Amino acid sequence: MKNKRLGNTNFNISTIGLGGMPLSLSGRPTEAQSIAVIHRALDLGVTLIDTADSYCQDQSDKHHNEELIAKALQQYTGDIRAVTVATKGGLMRPQGAWTRNGNPHHLRKTIRESFEALGGQKPIDLWQYHSPDPSYTIEAALAPAKEAVEAGMIRFVGVSNFSVEQIKRARDTVEIASVQNQYNPWHREPESDGVLEYCEAEKLTFFPWSPLGGSRRVTSLQDIPAIAKLATEKNVSVYCIVLAWLLAKSPCIVPIPGATKISSIEDSVQAIDVQLTDVEVQQISAS
């Protein structure tokens, strides 16, 4: 597995990460199956696992995914010293819905809970403010993260679902290593809203969430002619083609595809070996 630098830090992360969300939502695999998926990802050289306090079924299930990942890492017999776990805080799950909560008191509390859920033995590698809550300023919402960095509870901070202006404000409050916004063949805003260009210029890592379109759209990738054609020509899956396309779009991009089956993460990591020409990248971009 190839590695990339996490933002302006001295940490390396795998070129493709594992998104933990589908392992904890409704219809999730058994715990044993989920741990097997995480272990297989580690075997394949994946050293970045993305999670969140809200990756769960509802509020009663909060921190499920973080606890699952911590358990998988604890049970893994290989070397986990290079593994980076990136979590998030700032979303709630009332009755399974998704709502924002940028209240600094809540964020201070959930950072502590995430720290404990992930084992409580070392700082959270990367904590990300999940989505800006308009009820609170970015400066106020990120103050608890800055405090946690100073207290040794968080190593690095990132933001998610932020505009360029919001990223700049965040960076005035605390050092930012990464940005996580939606980016896939259907959702291309990072190309036009300046976020991707800004991350490149400032050497921030860009994590595209739902890189394959999410559970509702992933099966439709085969219906995009340019993607299907290239998958056939290169004898790989349409998923590999999309991940390779994202990697080719910018050196700052690190896709974090989710997986609920071992075969899925095995397929995803093959994308690093798929070479797309500039023409092929443009063909996908134009589709």
PDB file of N, CA and C in Angstrom, residues 18-26 28 50-52 54-56 65 69 88 93 98 130 209-210 214 258-260:
ATOM      1  N   LEU A  18     -10.303   3.251   5.042  1.00  0.00           N
ATOM      2  CA  LEU A  18     -11.530   2.476   5.235  1.00  0.00           C
ATOM      3  C   LEU A  18     -12.546   3.352   5.941  1.00  0.00           C
ATOM      4  N   GLY A  19     -13.724   3.521   5.329  1.00  0.00           N
ATOM      5  CA  GLY A  19     -14.810   4.247   5.968  1.00  0.00           C
ATOM      6  C   GLY A  19     -15.618   3.311   6.844  1.00  0.00           C
ATOM      7  N   GLY A  20     -15.701   3.632   8.122  1.00  0.00           N
ATOM      8  CA  GLY A  20     -16.343   2.710   9.063  1.00  0.00           C
ATOM      9  C   GLY A  20     -17.855   2.830   9.158  1.00  0.00           C
ATOM     10  N   MET A  21     -18.454   3.883   8.599  1.00  0.00           N
ATOM     11  CA  MET A  21     -19.870   4.150   8.816  1.00  0.00           C
ATOM     12  C   MET A  21     -20.808   2.971   8.549  1.00  0.00           C
ATOM     13  N   PRO A  22     -20.729   2.260   7.401  1.00  0.00           N
ATOM     14  CA  PRO A  22     -21.701   1.188   7.141  1.00  0.00           C
ATOM     15  C   PRO A  22     -21.625   0.013   8.113  1.00  0.00           C
ATOM     16  N   LEU A  23     -20.573  -0.037   8.911  1.00  0.00           N
ATOM     17  CA  LEU A  23     -20.455  -1.113   9.897  1.00  0.00           C
ATOM     18  C   LEU A  23     -21.293  -0.857  11.143  1.00  0.00           C
ATOM     19  N   SER A  24     -21.915   0.330  11.218  1.00  0.00           N
ATOM     20  CA  SER A  24     -22.648   0.671  12.442  1.00  0.00           C
ATOM     21  C   SER A  24     -24.047   1.205  12.230  1.00  0.00           C
ATOM     22  N   LEU A  25     -24.470   1.405  10.988  1.00  0.00           N
ATOM     23  CA  LEU A  25     -25.829   1.890  10.743  1.00  0.00           C
ATOM     24  C   LEU A  25     -26.817   0.736  10.768  1.00  0.00           C
ATOM     25  N   SER A  26     -28.088   1.030  10.544  1.00  0.00           N
ATOM     26  CA  SER A  26     -29.096  -0.029  10.525  1.00  0.00           C
ATOM     27  C   SER A  26     -28.765  -1.005   9.397  1.00  0.00           C
ATOM     28  N   ARG A  28     -26.507  -3.248   9.746  1.00  0.00           N
ATOM     29  CA  ARG A  28     -25.061  -3.469   9.813  1.00  0.00           C
ATOM     30  C   ARG A  28     -24.714  -4.953   9.964  1.00  0.00           C
ATOM     31  N   ASP A  50     -11.693   5.795   9.045  1.00  0.00           N
ATOM     32  CA  ASP A  50     -12.508   6.982   9.309  1.00  0.00           C
ATOM     33  C   ASP A  50     -13.797   6.599  10.031  1.00  0.00           C
ATOM     34  N   THR A  51     -14.093   7.308  11.097  1.00  0.00           N
ATOM     35  CA  THR A  51     -15.270   7.001  11.905  1.00  0.00           C
ATOM     36  C   THR A  51     -15.896   8.307  12.407  1.00  0.00           C
ATOM     37  N   ALA A  52     -16.856   8.206  13.318  1.00  0.00           N
ATOM     38  CA  ALA A  52     -17.497   9.376  13.927  1.00  0.00           C
ATOM     39  C   ALA A  52     -18.274   8.921  15.146  1.00  0.00           C
ATOM     40  N   SER A  54     -21.186   9.733  15.704  1.00  0.00           N
ATOM     41  CA  SER A  54     -22.571   9.563  15.255  1.00  0.00           C
ATOM     42  C   SER A  54     -22.775   8.378  14.313  1.00  0.00           C
ATOM     43  N   TYR A  55     -21.746   7.593  14.065  1.00  0.00           N
ATOM     44  CA  TYR A  55     -21.909   6.407  13.230  1.00  0.00           C
ATOM     45  C   TYR A  55     -22.503   5.310  14.114  1.00  0.00           C
ATOM     46  N   CYS A  56     -23.833   5.320  14.140  1.00  0.00           N
ATOM     47  CA  CYS A  56     -24.597   4.451  15.026  1.00  0.00           C
ATOM     48  C   CYS A  56     -26.036   4.433  14.518  1.00  0.00           C
ATOM     49  N   ASN A  65     -19.447   2.901  16.442  1.00  0.00           N
ATOM     50  CA  ASN A  65     -18.398   2.616  15.464  1.00  0.00           C
ATOM     51  C   ASN A  65     -17.007   2.807  16.050  1.00  0.00           C
ATOM     52  N   ILE A  69     -14.191  -0.159  16.267  1.00  0.00           N
ATOM     53  CA  ILE A  69     -12.840  -0.030  15.718  1.00  0.00           C
ATOM     54  C   ILE A  69     -11.795  -0.258  16.801  1.00  0.00           C
ATOM     55  N   LYS A  88     -15.022  11.990  14.262  1.00  0.00           N
ATOM     56  CA  LYS A  88     -15.705  13.276  14.107  1.00  0.00           C
ATOM     57  C   LYS A  88     -16.681  13.489  15.263  1.00  0.00           C
ATOM     58  N   ARG A  93     -27.995  11.847  16.564  1.00  0.00           N
ATOM     59  CA  ARG A  93     -28.802  10.845  15.878  1.00  0.00           C
ATOM     60  C   ARG A  93     -30.156  10.605  16.559  1.00  0.00           C
ATOM     61  N   TRP A  98     -30.310  12.735  11.390  1.00  0.00           N
ATOM     62  CA  TRP A  98     -29.011  13.408  11.497  1.00  0.00           C
ATOM     63  C   TRP A  98     -29.258  14.896  11.759  1.00  0.00           C
ATOM     64  N   HIS A 130     -17.729  17.754  12.463  1.00  0.00           N
ATOM     65  CA  HIS A 130     -18.475  17.009  11.452  1.00  0.00           C
ATOM     66  C   HIS A 130     -19.243  17.886  10.457  1.00  0.00           C
ATOM     67  N   TRP A 209     -16.054  12.179   1.100  1.00  0.00           N
ATOM     68  CA  TRP A 209     -16.988  11.213   1.694  1.00  0.00           C
ATOM     69  C   TRP A 209     -17.999  10.770   0.643  1.00  0.00           C
ATOM     70  N   SER A 210     -18.520   9.549   0.837  1.00  0.00           N
ATOM     71  CA  SER A 210     -19.348   8.893  -0.182  1.00  0.00           C
ATOM     72  C   SER A 210     -18.647   8.905  -1.538  1.00  0.00           C
ATOM     73  N   GLY A 214     -22.456   6.632  -2.202  1.00  0.00           N
ATOM     74  CA  GLY A 214     -23.335   6.229  -1.103  1.00  0.00           C
ATOM     75  C   GLY A 214     -24.149   4.997  -1.452  1.00  0.00           C
ATOM     76  N   GLY A 258     -16.395   2.933   2.179  1.00  0.00           N
ATOM     77  CA  GLY A 258     -16.889   2.051   3.223  1.00  0.00           C
ATOM     78  C   GLY A 258     -16.878   0.610   2.738  1.00  0.00           C
ATOM     79  N   ALA A 259     -17.015  -0.305   3.665  1.00  0.00           N
ATOM     80  CA  ALA A 259     -17.063  -1.726   3.311  1.00  0.00           C
ATOM     81  C   ALA A 259     -17.778  -2.494   4.411  1.00  0.00           C
ATOM     82  N   THR A 260     -18.640  -3.408   4.017  1.00  0.00           N
ATOM     83  CA  THR A 260     -19.273  -4.308   4.990  1.00  0.00           C
ATOM     84  C   THR A 260     -18.878  -5.759   4.705  1.00  0.00           C
TER      85      THR A 260
END
